[in-house]
Amino acid sequence: MTVRATKRSAGLLLFRHTEDGLEVLLGHMGGPLWAKKDAGAWTVPKGEYEPDEPALEAARREFREELGLAPPDGEAVALGEVVQRNGKIVTAWAVEGDLDPEAIVPGTFTMEWPPRSGRRQEFPELDRVEWFAPDRARAVIVTAQAAFLDRLAEHSG
């Protein structure tokens, strides 16, 4: 019997206050599998980490890797964990800050595409990022991660 370790990811949910209210920064997952999807295709910028790495350090590292920008220095507010449908445990922190979505330089990953073609192609981890009002964010974020929006609202309320 093979026991597989549960994959863990950590990320930062950037938020800002505007004249129109609270906004959060989400990234659209890159690659051909997500290209034509909107609902459920947006995520907190995050990535996997090893058990010996502190989760908050991993979240800050992954923010830099995913967006190509330094994470903001503000207070990190713990938003807890969620378990996604694929079994991955995601831990997130909210950090107040601002950035221009046009300034990102996304990290990349390589996969065989098209399937069974033997060709390997490189794709961005996140093909774009956008600021969303909470209601719009809820409509597009990975289902389990919507709990982070609720927890942020409780903190900001």
Short mmCIF file of C-alpha atoms in Angstrom, two decimals, residues 68 89 119 138 154:
data_model
loop_
_atom_site.label_atom_id
_atom_site.label_comp_id
_atom_site.label_asym_id
_atom_site.label_seq_id
_atom_site.Cartn_x
_atom_site.Cartn_y
_atom_site.Cartn_z
CA GLY A 68 7.66 38.18 -10.36
CA ILE A 89 -4.53 21.87 1.65
CA ARG A 119 6.20 18.00 -27.35
CA ARG A 138 -16.56 34.69 -5.34
CA GLU A 154 -14.79 39.29 8.77
#
